[in-house]
JSON list of C-alpha atoms in Angstrom, two decimals:
[
{"chain": "A", "resi": 6, "resn": "MET", "atom": "CA", "xyz": [10.64, -2.00, 70.20]},
{"chain": "A", "resi": 7, "resn": "ASP", "atom": "CA", "xyz": [8.12, 0.64, 70.84]},
{"chain": "A", "resi": 8, "resn": "HIS", "atom": "CA", "xyz": [4.85, -0.80, 70.39]},
{"chain": "A", "resi": 9, "resn": "ALA", "atom": "CA", "xyz": [2.94, 2.12, 71.89]},
{"chain": "A", "resi": 10, "resn": "HIS", "atom": "CA", "xyz": [3.88, 4.27, 68.99]},
{"chain": "A", "resi": 11, "resn": "GLY", "atom": "CA", "xyz": [1.24, 2.54, 66.74]},
{"chain": "A", "resi": 12, "resn": "SER", "atom": "CA", "xyz": [-1.53, 3.40, 68.97]},
{"chain": "A", "resi": 13, "resn": "HIS", "atom": "CA", "xyz": [-1.08, 7.17, 68.65]},
{"chain": "A", "resi": 14, "resn": "PRO", "atom": "CA", "xyz": [-2.46, 9.08, 65.61]},
{"chain": "A", "resi": 15, "resn": "SER", "atom": "CA", "xyz": [0.03, 10.44, 63.29]},
{"chain": "A", "resi": 16, "resn": "PRO", "atom": "CA", "xyz": [0.36, 14.23, 62.71]},
{"chain": "A", "resi": 17, "resn": "ALA", "atom": "CA", "xyz": [-1.47, 13.76, 59.22]},
{"chain": "A", "resi": 18, "resn": "ASP", "atom": "CA", "xyz": [-4.32, 12.02, 61.12]},
{"chain": "A", "resi": 19, "resn": "ALA", "atom": "CA", "xyz": [-4.51, 14.67, 63.67]},
{"chain": "A", "resi": 20, "resn": "SER", "atom": "CA", "xyz": [-4.69, 17.44, 61.11]},
{"chain": "A", "resi": 21, "resn": "MET", "atom": "CA", "xyz": [-7.44, 15.50, 59.31]},
{"chain": "A", "resi": 22, "resn": "GLN", "atom": "CA", "xyz": [-9.47, 15.10, 62.64]},
{"chain": "A", "resi": 23, "resn": "SER", "atom": "CA", "xyz": [-9.13, 18.85, 63.34]},
{"chain": "A", "resi": 24, "resn": "SER", "atom": "CA", "xyz": [-10.30, 19.82, 59.97]},
{"chain": "A", "resi": 25, "resn": "ASP", "atom": "CA", "xyz": [-13.22, 17.51, 60.25]},
{"chain": "A", "resi": 26, "resn": "HIS", "atom": "CA", "xyz": [-14.13, 18.87, 63.61]},
{"chain": "A", "resi": 27, "resn": "SER", "atom": "CA", "xyz": [-14.05, 22.27, 62.12]},
{"chain": "A", "resi": 28, "resn": "MET", "atom": "CA", "xyz": [-16.82, 21.17, 59.58]},
{"chain": "A", "resi": 29, "resn": "ASP", "atom": "CA", "xyz": [-19.12, 19.82, 62.29]},
{"chain": "A", "resi": 30, "resn": "MET", "atom": "CA", "xyz": [-22.39, 21.67, 62.93]},
{"chain": "A", "resi": 31, "resn": "LYS", "atom": "CA", "xyz": [-22.06, 24.02, 65.73]},
{"chain": "A", "resi": 32, "resn": "MET", "atom": "CA", "xyz": [-24.80, 23.84, 68.40]},
{"chain": "A", "resi": 33, "resn": "TYR", "atom": "CA", "xyz": [-24.61, 27.63, 68.98]},
{"chain": "A", "resi": 34, "resn": "PHE", "atom": "CA", "xyz": [-25.27, 30.77, 66.88]},
{"chain": "A", "resi": 35, "resn": "ASN", "atom": "CA", "xyz": [-22.32, 31.76, 64.92]},
{"chain": "A", "resi": 36, "resn": "THR", "atom": "CA", "xyz": [-21.26, 33.79, 61.87]},
{"chain": "A", "resi": 37, "resn": "ASP", "atom": "CA", "xyz": [-18.79, 31.35, 60.23]},
{"chain": "A", "resi": 38, "resn": "MET", "atom": "CA", "xyz": [-18.23, 31.35, 56.60]},
{"chain": "A", "resi": 39, "resn": "HIS", "atom": "CA", "xyz": [-17.36, 27.63, 56.49]},
{"chain": "A", "resi": 40, "resn": "TYR", "atom": "CA", "xyz": [-20.16, 25.25, 56.92]},
{"chain": "A", "resi": 41, "resn": "THR", "atom": "CA", "xyz": [-22.20, 22.50, 55.16]},
{"chain": "A", "resi": 42, "resn": "LEU", "atom": "CA", "xyz": [-25.73, 23.42, 54.19]},
{"chain": "A", "resi": 43, "resn": "LEU", "atom": "CA", "xyz": [-28.32, 20.52, 53.76]},
{"chain": "A", "resi": 44, "resn": "PHE", "atom": "CA", "xyz": [-26.12, 18.29, 51.56]},
{"chain": "A", "resi": 45, "resn": "SER", "atom": "CA", "xyz": [-22.47, 17.08, 51.85]},
{"chain": "A", "resi": 46, "resn": "SER", "atom": "CA", "xyz": [-21.63, 18.64, 48.63]},
{"chain": "A", "resi": 47, "resn": "TRP", "atom": "CA", "xyz": [-23.09, 22.06, 49.58]},
{"chain": "A", "resi": 48, "resn": "ILE", "atom": "CA", "xyz": [-20.05, 23.57, 51.29]},
{"chain": "A", "resi": 49, "resn": "ILE", "atom": "CA", "xyz": [-20.45, 27.26, 51.91]},
{"chain": "A", "resi": 50, "resn": "ASP", "atom": "CA", "xyz": [-16.82, 28.45, 52.15]},
{"chain": "A", "resi": 51, "resn": "THR", "atom": "CA", "xyz": [-16.89, 31.87, 50.38]},
{"chain": "A", "resi": 52, "resn": "VAL", "atom": "CA", "xyz": [-18.83, 35.06, 50.64]},
{"chain": "A", "resi": 53, "resn": "GLY", "atom": "CA", "xyz": [-20.43, 34.62, 47.32]},
{"chain": "A", "resi": 54, "resn": "LYS", "atom": "CA", "xyz": [-21.73, 31.19, 48.24]},
{"chain": "A", "resi": 55, "resn": "ALA", "atom": "CA", "xyz": [-23.02, 32.59, 51.59]},
{"chain": "A", "resi": 56, "resn": "ILE", "atom": "CA", "xyz": [-25.02, 35.37, 49.80]},
{"chain": "A", "resi": 57, "resn": "VAL", "atom": "CA", "xyz": [-26.54, 32.75, 47.50]},
{"chain": "A", "resi": 58, "resn": "ALA", "atom": "CA", "xyz": [-27.49, 30.46, 50.39]},
{"chain": "A", "resi": 59, "resn": "CYS", "atom": "CA", "xyz": [-29.03, 33.53, 52.21]},
{"chain": "A", "resi": 60, "resn": "LEU", "atom": "CA", "xyz": [-30.88, 34.50, 49.18]},
{"chain": "A", "resi": 61, "resn": "GLY", "atom": "CA", "xyz": [-32.25, 31.06, 48.50]},
{"chain": "A", "resi": 62, "resn": "SER", "atom": "CA", "xyz": [-33.43, 30.73, 52.13]},
{"chain": "A", "resi": 63, "resn": "PHE", "atom": "CA", "xyz": [-35.04, 34.15, 51.89]},
{"chain": "A", "resi": 64, "resn": "ILE", "atom": "CA", "xyz": [-36.99, 33.30, 48.70]},
{"chain": "A", "resi": 65, "resn": "LEU", "atom": "CA", "xyz": [-37.97, 29.80, 50.16]},
{"chain": "A", "resi": 66, "resn": "ALA", "atom": "CA", "xyz": [-39.44, 31.47, 53.21]},
{"chain": "A", "resi": 67, "resn": "ILE", "atom": "CA", "xyz": [-41.57, 33.80, 51.06]},
{"chain": "A", "resi": 68, "resn": "ILE", "atom": "CA", "xyz": [-42.84, 30.91, 48.92]},
{"chain": "A", "resi": 69, "resn": "TYR", "atom": "CA", "xyz": [-43.70, 29.04, 52.12]},
{"chain": "A", "resi": 70, "resn": "GLU", "atom": "CA", "xyz": [-45.96, 31.96, 53.26]},
{"chain": "A", "resi": 71, "resn": "ALA", "atom": "CA", "xyz": [-47.35, 32.27, 49.63]},
{"chain": "A", "resi": 72, "resn": "LEU", "atom": "CA", "xyz": [-48.28, 28.57, 49.60]},
{"chain": "A", "resi": 73, "resn": "GLU", "atom": "CA", "xyz": [-49.96, 28.72, 52.96]},
{"chain": "A", "resi": 74, "resn": "THR", "atom": "CA", "xyz": [-52.19, 31.51, 51.61]},
{"chain": "A", "resi": 75, "resn": "LEU", "atom": "CA", "xyz": [-53.06, 29.44, 48.60]},
{"chain": "A", "resi": 76, "resn": "ARG", "atom": "CA", "xyz": [-53.94, 26.53, 50.77]},
{"chain": "A", "resi": 77, "resn": "HIS", "atom": "CA", "xyz": [-56.33, 28.83, 52.72]},
{"chain": "A", "resi": 78, "resn": "LYS", "atom": "CA", "xyz": [-57.85, 30.12, 49.59]},
{"chain": "A", "resi": 79, "resn": "LEU", "atom": "CA", "xyz": [-58.53, 26.65, 48.29]},
{"chain": "A", "resi": 80, "resn": "LEU", "atom": "CA", "xyz": [-60.00, 25.47, 51.69]},
{"chain": "A", "resi": 81, "resn": "LEU", "atom": "CA", "xyz": [-62.28, 28.47, 51.93]},
{"chain": "A", "resi": 82, "resn": "ARG", "atom": "CA", "xyz": [-63.39, 27.91, 48.24]},
{"chain": "A", "resi": 83, "resn": "ALA", "atom": "CA", "xyz": [-64.19, 24.19, 48.90]},
{"chain": "A", "resi": 84, "resn": "ALA", "atom": "CA", "xyz": [-66.12, 25.17, 52.22]},
{"chain": "A", "resi": 85, "resn": "CYS", "atom": "CA", "xyz": [-68.03, 27.81, 50.36]},
{"chain": "A", "resi": 86, "resn": "ASN", "atom": "CA", "xyz": [-68.99, 25.52, 47.48]},
{"chain": "A", "resi": 87, "resn": "ASN", "atom": "CA", "xyz": [-70.20, 22.88, 50.21]},
{"chain": "A", "resi": 88, "resn": "GLN", "atom": "CA", "xyz": [-72.13, 25.59, 52.07]},
{"chain": "A", "resi": 89, "resn": "CYS", "atom": "CA", "xyz": [-73.73, 26.78, 48.99]},
{"chain": "A", "resi": 90, "resn": "GLU", "atom": "CA", "xyz": [-74.95, 23.36, 48.18]},
{"chain": "A", "resi": 91, "resn": "ARG", "atom": "CA", "xyz": [-76.32, 22.77, 51.53]},
{"chain": "A", "resi": 92, "resn": "ALA", "atom": "CA", "xyz": [-78.08, 26.11, 51.63]},
{"chain": "A", "resi": 93, "resn": "GLY", "atom": "CA", "xyz": [-79.55, 25.54, 48.11]},
{"chain": "A", "resi": 94, "resn": "ASN", "atom": "CA", "xyz": [-80.82, 22.20, 49.16]},
{"chain": "A", "resi": 95, "resn": "SER", "atom": "CA", "xyz": [-82.44, 23.54, 52.33]},
{"chain": "A", "resi": 96, "resn": "TYR", "atom": "CA", "xyz": [-84.12, 26.65, 50.96]},
{"chain": "A", "resi": 97, "resn": "GLY", "atom": "CA", "xyz": [-85.17, 25.34, 47.55]},
{"chain": "A", "resi": 98, "resn": "GLY", "atom": "CA", "xyz": [-82.69, 27.36, 45.47]},
{"chain": "A", "resi": 99, "resn": "PRO", "atom": "CA", "xyz": [-79.18, 28.51, 45.13]},
{"chain": "A", "resi": 100, "resn": "SER", "atom": "CA", "xyz": [-77.94, 31.07, 47.51]},
{"chain": "A", "resi": 101, "resn": "CYS", "atom": "CA", "xyz": [-74.97, 32.25, 45.46]},
{"chain": "A", "resi": 102, "resn": "PRO", "atom": "CA", "xyz": [-73.92, 32.12, 41.77]},
{"chain": "A", "resi": 103, "resn": "GLY", "atom": "CA", "xyz": [-72.86, 28.76, 40.61]},
{"chain": "A", "resi": 104, "resn": "CYS", "atom": "CA", "xyz": [-74.66, 26.88, 43.31]},
{"chain": "A", "resi": 105, "resn": "PRO", "atom": "CA", "xyz": [-76.78, 23.90, 41.91]},
{"chain": "A", "resi": 106, "resn": "ASN", "atom": "CA", "xyz": [-80.50, 24.41, 41.81]},
{"chain": "A", "resi": 107, "resn": "PRO", "atom": "CA", "xyz": [-82.31, 21.60, 43.55]},
{"chain": "A", "resi": 108, "resn": "SER", "atom": "CA", "xyz": [-85.38, 22.01, 41.35]},
{"chain": "A", "resi": 109, "resn": "ASP", "atom": "CA", "xyz": [-83.37, 20.59, 38.40]},
{"chain": "A", "resi": 110, "resn": "SER", "atom": "CA", "xyz": [-84.12, 16.97, 37.68]},
{"chain": "A", "resi": 111, "resn": "ASN", "atom": "CA", "xyz": [-80.51, 15.83, 38.24]},
{"chain": "A", "resi": 112, "resn": "SER", "atom": "CA", "xyz": [-80.32, 17.59, 41.61]},
{"chain": "A", "resi": 113, "resn": "ASN", "atom": "CA", "xyz": [-82.83, 15.48, 43.14]},
{"chain": "A", "resi": 114, "resn": "LYS", "atom": "CA", "xyz": [-80.99, 12.23, 42.58]},
{"chain": "A", "resi": 115, "resn": "GLY", "atom": "CA", "xyz": [-80.41, 10.26, 45.72]},
{"chain": "A", "resi": 116, "resn": "TYR", "atom": "CA", "xyz": [-83.13, 12.12, 47.82]},
{"chain": "A", "resi": 117, "resn": "LEU", "atom": "CA", "xyz": [-85.63, 9.90, 49.52]},
{"chain": "A", "resi": 118, "resn": "ASN", "atom": "CA", "xyz": [-89.26, 9.39, 48.47]},
{"chain": "A", "resi": 119, "resn": "PRO", "atom": "CA", "xyz": [-91.71, 9.73, 51.34]},
{"chain": "A", "resi": 120, "resn": "VAL", "atom": "CA", "xyz": [-93.53, 6.62, 50.19]},
{"chain": "A", "resi": 121, "resn": "GLU", "atom": "CA", "xyz": [-90.45, 4.36, 50.33]},
{"chain": "A", "resi": 122, "resn": "SER", "atom": "CA", "xyz": [-90.40, 1.67, 52.88]},
{"chain": "A", "resi": 123, "resn": "ASN", "atom": "CA", "xyz": [-88.19, 1.96, 56.06]},
{"chain": "A", "resi": 124, "resn": "GLU", "atom": "CA", "xyz": [-85.83, -0.73, 54.66]},
{"chain": "A", "resi": 125, "resn": "GLU", "atom": "CA", "xyz": [-85.48, 1.03, 51.41]},
{"chain": "A", "resi": 126, "resn": "VAL", "atom": "CA", "xyz": [-84.87, 4.27, 53.30]},
{"chain": "A", "resi": 127, "resn": "ARG", "atom": "CA", "xyz": [-82.00, 2.86, 55.39]},
{"chain": "A", "resi": 128, "resn": "VAL", "atom": "CA", "xyz": [-80.38, 1.32, 52.23]},
{"chain": "A", "resi": 129, "resn": "ASN", "atom": "CA", "xyz": [-80.60, 4.58, 50.37]},
{"chain": "A", "resi": 130, "resn": "VAL", "atom": "CA", "xyz": [-79.34, 6.68, 53.32]},
{"chain": "A", "resi": 131, "resn": "PHE", "atom": "CA", "xyz": [-76.38, 4.36, 53.83]},
{"chain": "A", "resi": 132, "resn": "SER", "atom": "CA", "xyz": [-75.63, 4.36, 50.02]},
{"chain": "A", "resi": 133, "resn": "ASN", "atom": "CA", "xyz": [-75.80, 8.20, 49.62]},
{"chain": "A", "resi": 134, "resn": "SER", "atom": "CA", "xyz": [-73.69, 8.69, 52.76]},
{"chain": "A", "resi": 135, "resn": "TYR", "atom": "CA", "xyz": [-71.05, 6.12, 51.51]},
{"chain": "A", "resi": 136, "resn": "ARG", "atom": "CA", "xyz": [-70.92, 7.77, 48.04]},
{"chain": "A", "resi": 137, "resn": "GLU", "atom": "CA", "xyz": [-70.69, 11.20, 49.45]},
{"chain": "A", "resi": 138, "resn": "LYS", "atom": "CA", "xyz": [-67.76, 10.18, 51.78]},
{"chain": "A", "resi": 139, "resn": "LEU", "atom": "CA", "xyz": [-66.04, 8.45, 48.99]},
{"chain": "A", "resi": 140, "resn": "ARG", "atom": "CA", "xyz": [-66.53, 11.55, 46.66]},
{"chain": "A", "resi": 141, "resn": "SER", "atom": "CA", "xyz": [-65.14, 13.81, 49.35]},
{"chain": "A", "resi": 142, "resn": "TYR", "atom": "CA", "xyz": [-61.86, 11.81, 49.48]},
{"chain": "A", "resi": 143, "resn": "CYS", "atom": "CA", "xyz": [-61.50, 11.57, 45.65]},
{"chain": "A", "resi": 144, "resn": "SER", "atom": "CA", "xyz": [-62.54, 15.21, 45.00]},
{"chain": "A", "resi": 145, "resn": "SER", "atom": "CA", "xyz": [-60.05, 17.46, 43.18]},
{"chain": "A", "resi": 146, "resn": "TYR", "atom": "CA", "xyz": [-60.04, 19.92, 45.99]},
{"chain": "A", "resi": 147, "resn": "HIS", "atom": "CA", "xyz": [-58.88, 17.24, 48.46]},
{"chain": "A", "resi": 148, "resn": "LEU", "atom": "CA", "xyz": [-56.27, 15.88, 46.18]},
{"chain": "A", "resi": 149, "resn": "VAL", "atom": "CA", "xyz": [-54.87, 19.17, 45.33]},
{"chain": "A", "resi": 150, "resn": "GLN", "atom": "CA", "xyz": [-54.84, 20.04, 49.05]},
{"chain": "A", "resi": 151, "resn": "THR", "atom": "CA", "xyz": [-53.09, 16.80, 49.91]},
{"chain": "A", "resi": 152, "resn": "ILE", "atom": "CA", "xyz": [-50.26, 17.55, 47.43]},
{"chain": "A", "resi": 153, "resn": "LEU", "atom": "CA", "xyz": [-49.94, 21.16, 48.62]},
{"chain": "A", "resi": 154, "resn": "HIS", "atom": "CA", "xyz": [-49.81, 19.95, 52.21]},
{"chain": "A", "resi": 155, "resn": "LEU", "atom": "CA", "xyz": [-46.92, 17.64, 51.31]},
{"chain": "A", "resi": 156, "resn": "ILE", "atom": "CA", "xyz": [-44.98, 20.37, 49.58]},
{"chain": "A", "resi": 157, "resn": "HIS", "atom": "CA", "xyz": [-45.77, 22.88, 52.50]},
{"chain": "A", "resi": 158, "resn": "ALA", "atom": "CA", "xyz": [-44.60, 20.33, 55.03]},
{"chain": "A", "resi": 159, "resn": "PHE", "atom": "CA", "xyz": [-41.36, 19.54, 53.04]},
{"chain": "A", "resi": 160, "resn": "MET", "atom": "CA", "xyz": [-40.60, 23.24, 52.68]},
{"chain": "A", "resi": 161, "resn": "GLY", "atom": "CA", "xyz": [-41.12, 23.76, 56.40]},
{"chain": "A", "resi": 162, "resn": "TYR", "atom": "CA", "xyz": [-38.73, 21.01, 57.36]},
{"chain": "A", "resi": 163, "resn": "ILE", "atom": "CA", "xyz": [-36.05, 22.36, 54.85]},
{"chain": "A", "resi": 164, "resn": "LEU", "atom": "CA", "xyz": [-36.41, 25.72, 56.45]},
{"chain": "A", "resi": 165, "resn": "MET", "atom": "CA", "xyz": [-36.16, 24.25, 59.93]},
{"chain": "A", "resi": 166, "resn": "LEU", "atom": "CA", "xyz": [-32.87, 22.39, 58.91]},
{"chain": "A", "resi": 167, "resn": "ILE", "atom": "CA", "xyz": [-31.51, 25.74, 57.47]},
{"chain": "A", "resi": 168, "resn": "VAL", "atom": "CA", "xyz": [-32.17, 27.46, 60.82]},
{"chain": "A", "resi": 169, "resn": "MET", "atom": "CA", "xyz": [-30.72, 24.55, 62.69]},
{"chain": "A", "resi": 170, "resn": "THR", "atom": "CA", "xyz": [-27.28, 25.36, 61.13]},
{"chain": "A", "resi": 171, "resn": "TYR", "atom": "CA", "xyz": [-27.21, 28.03, 63.78]},
{"chain": "A", "resi": 172, "resn": "ASN", "atom": "CA", "xyz": [-25.65, 30.43, 61.28]},
{"chain": "A", "resi": 173, "resn": "VAL", "atom": "CA", "xyz": [-26.91, 33.97, 61.99]},
{"chain": "A", "resi": 174, "resn": "TYR", "atom": "CA", "xyz": [-27.02, 35.09, 58.48]},
{"chain": "A", "resi": 175, "resn": "LEU", "atom": "CA", "xyz": [-29.32, 32.20, 57.48]},
{"chain": "A", "resi": 176, "resn": "LEU", "atom": "CA", "xyz": [-31.49, 32.71, 60.28]},
{"chain": "A", "resi": 177, "resn": "LEU", "atom": "CA", "xyz": [-31.90, 36.48, 59.51]},
{"chain": "A", "resi": 178, "resn": "ALA", "atom": "CA", "xyz": [-32.61, 35.54, 55.76]},
{"chain": "A", "resi": 179, "resn": "VAL", "atom": "CA", "xyz": [-35.39, 32.96, 56.88]},
{"chain": "A", "resi": 180, "resn": "LEU", "atom": "CA", "xyz": [-36.91, 35.43, 59.35]},
{"chain": "A", "resi": 181, "resn": "PHE", "atom": "CA", "xyz": [-36.81, 38.33, 56.81]},
{"chain": "A", "resi": 182, "resn": "GLY", "atom": "CA", "xyz": [-38.39, 36.01, 54.15]},
{"chain": "A", "resi": 183, "resn": "PHE", "atom": "CA", "xyz": [-41.14, 35.00, 56.52]},
{"chain": "A", "resi": 184, "resn": "THR", "atom": "CA", "xyz": [-41.74, 38.68, 57.36]},
{"chain": "A", "resi": 185, "resn": "LEU", "atom": "CA", "xyz": [-42.00, 39.83, 53.80]},
{"chain": "A", "resi": 186, "resn": "GLY", "atom": "CA", "xyz": [-44.03, 36.84, 52.83]},
{"chain": "A", "resi": 187, "resn": "TYR", "atom": "CA", "xyz": [-46.44, 37.43, 55.65]},
{"chain": "A", "resi": 188, "resn": "PHE", "atom": "CA", "xyz": [-46.64, 41.26, 54.74]},
{"chain": "A", "resi": 189, "resn": "LEU", "atom": "CA", "xyz": [-47.33, 40.45, 50.99]},
{"chain": "A", "resi": 190, "resn": "PHE", "atom": "CA", "xyz": [-49.96, 37.59, 51.45]},
{"chain": "A", "resi": 191, "resn": "ALA", "atom": "CA", "xyz": [-51.35, 37.58, 54.89]},
{"chain": "A", "resi": 192, "resn": "ARG", "atom": "CA", "xyz": [-53.69, 40.47, 53.92]},
{"chain": "A", "resi": 193, "resn": "ASN", "atom": "CA", "xyz": [-55.20, 38.03, 51.27]},
{"chain": "A", "resi": 194, "resn": "ARG", "atom": "CA", "xyz": [-55.88, 35.52, 54.15]},
{"chain": "A", "resi": 195, "resn": "ALA", "atom": "CA", "xyz": [-57.87, 38.14, 56.20]},
{"chain": "A", "resi": 196, "resn": "LEU", "atom": "CA", "xyz": [-59.91, 39.07, 53.04]},
{"chain": "A", "resi": 197, "resn": "LEU", "atom": "CA", "xyz": [-60.58, 35.42, 52.36]},
{"chain": "A", "resi": 198, "resn": "VAL", "atom": "CA", "xyz": [-61.88, 34.85, 55.73]},
{"chain": "A", "resi": 199, "resn": "ARG", "atom": "CA", "xyz": [-64.06, 38.01, 55.60]},
{"chain": "A", "resi": 200, "resn": "SER", "atom": "CA", "xyz": [-65.51, 36.71, 52.30]},
{"chain": "A", "resi": 201, "resn": "HIS", "atom": "CA", "xyz": [-66.28, 33.28, 53.76]},
{"chain": "A", "resi": 202, "resn": "ASN", "atom": "CA", "xyz": [-69.88, 34.33, 54.04]},
{"chain": "A", "resi": 203, "resn": "CYS", "atom": "CA", "xyz": [-70.42, 34.43, 50.35]},
{"chain": "A", "resi": 204, "resn": "CYS", "atom": "CA", "xyz": [-73.40, 32.02, 50.58]},
{"chain": "A", "resi": 205, "resn": "HIS", "atom": "CA", "xyz": [-75.35, 34.09, 53.03]}
]
């Protein structure tokens, strides 16, 4: 009776283990054509699939850079609008097209009357400040920026996981995508920063 034989793996089990080890993510840079990308069903085992994976990573990196430029544009537009309103309220008129004119009847809502009592002044200041803070959180700019931030962060983590496959071809695809995306859209970021003084 050989009880020790049951504790050893059979040749079939050994072959399955060796095949499983071959699919494990390598922790060093490699040029293998047999790996799993992001999902267990996305097995890259042919040259055609590898090309599609590299092309998808390349395009995703370009979109990442484009989305970052869009976020900059929306942030600067919101900052410019706020700056225009403050400048218009300070100097008695709008400082750029589209700014509200404080001389209008509606624009003076919420401003304090000098003859009001101190208690009324404190209540009005608190009420106006609370409304302004609530409006800033519920503004369309902030909601859009929040959604874009979520998408941008998600894409960033996906690209990070792609690079963490340590596949050289995917790494180069992501790097070239970032480079081309920066080349195409970073110039717009510089122009947006330069035009930030639209209200002066």
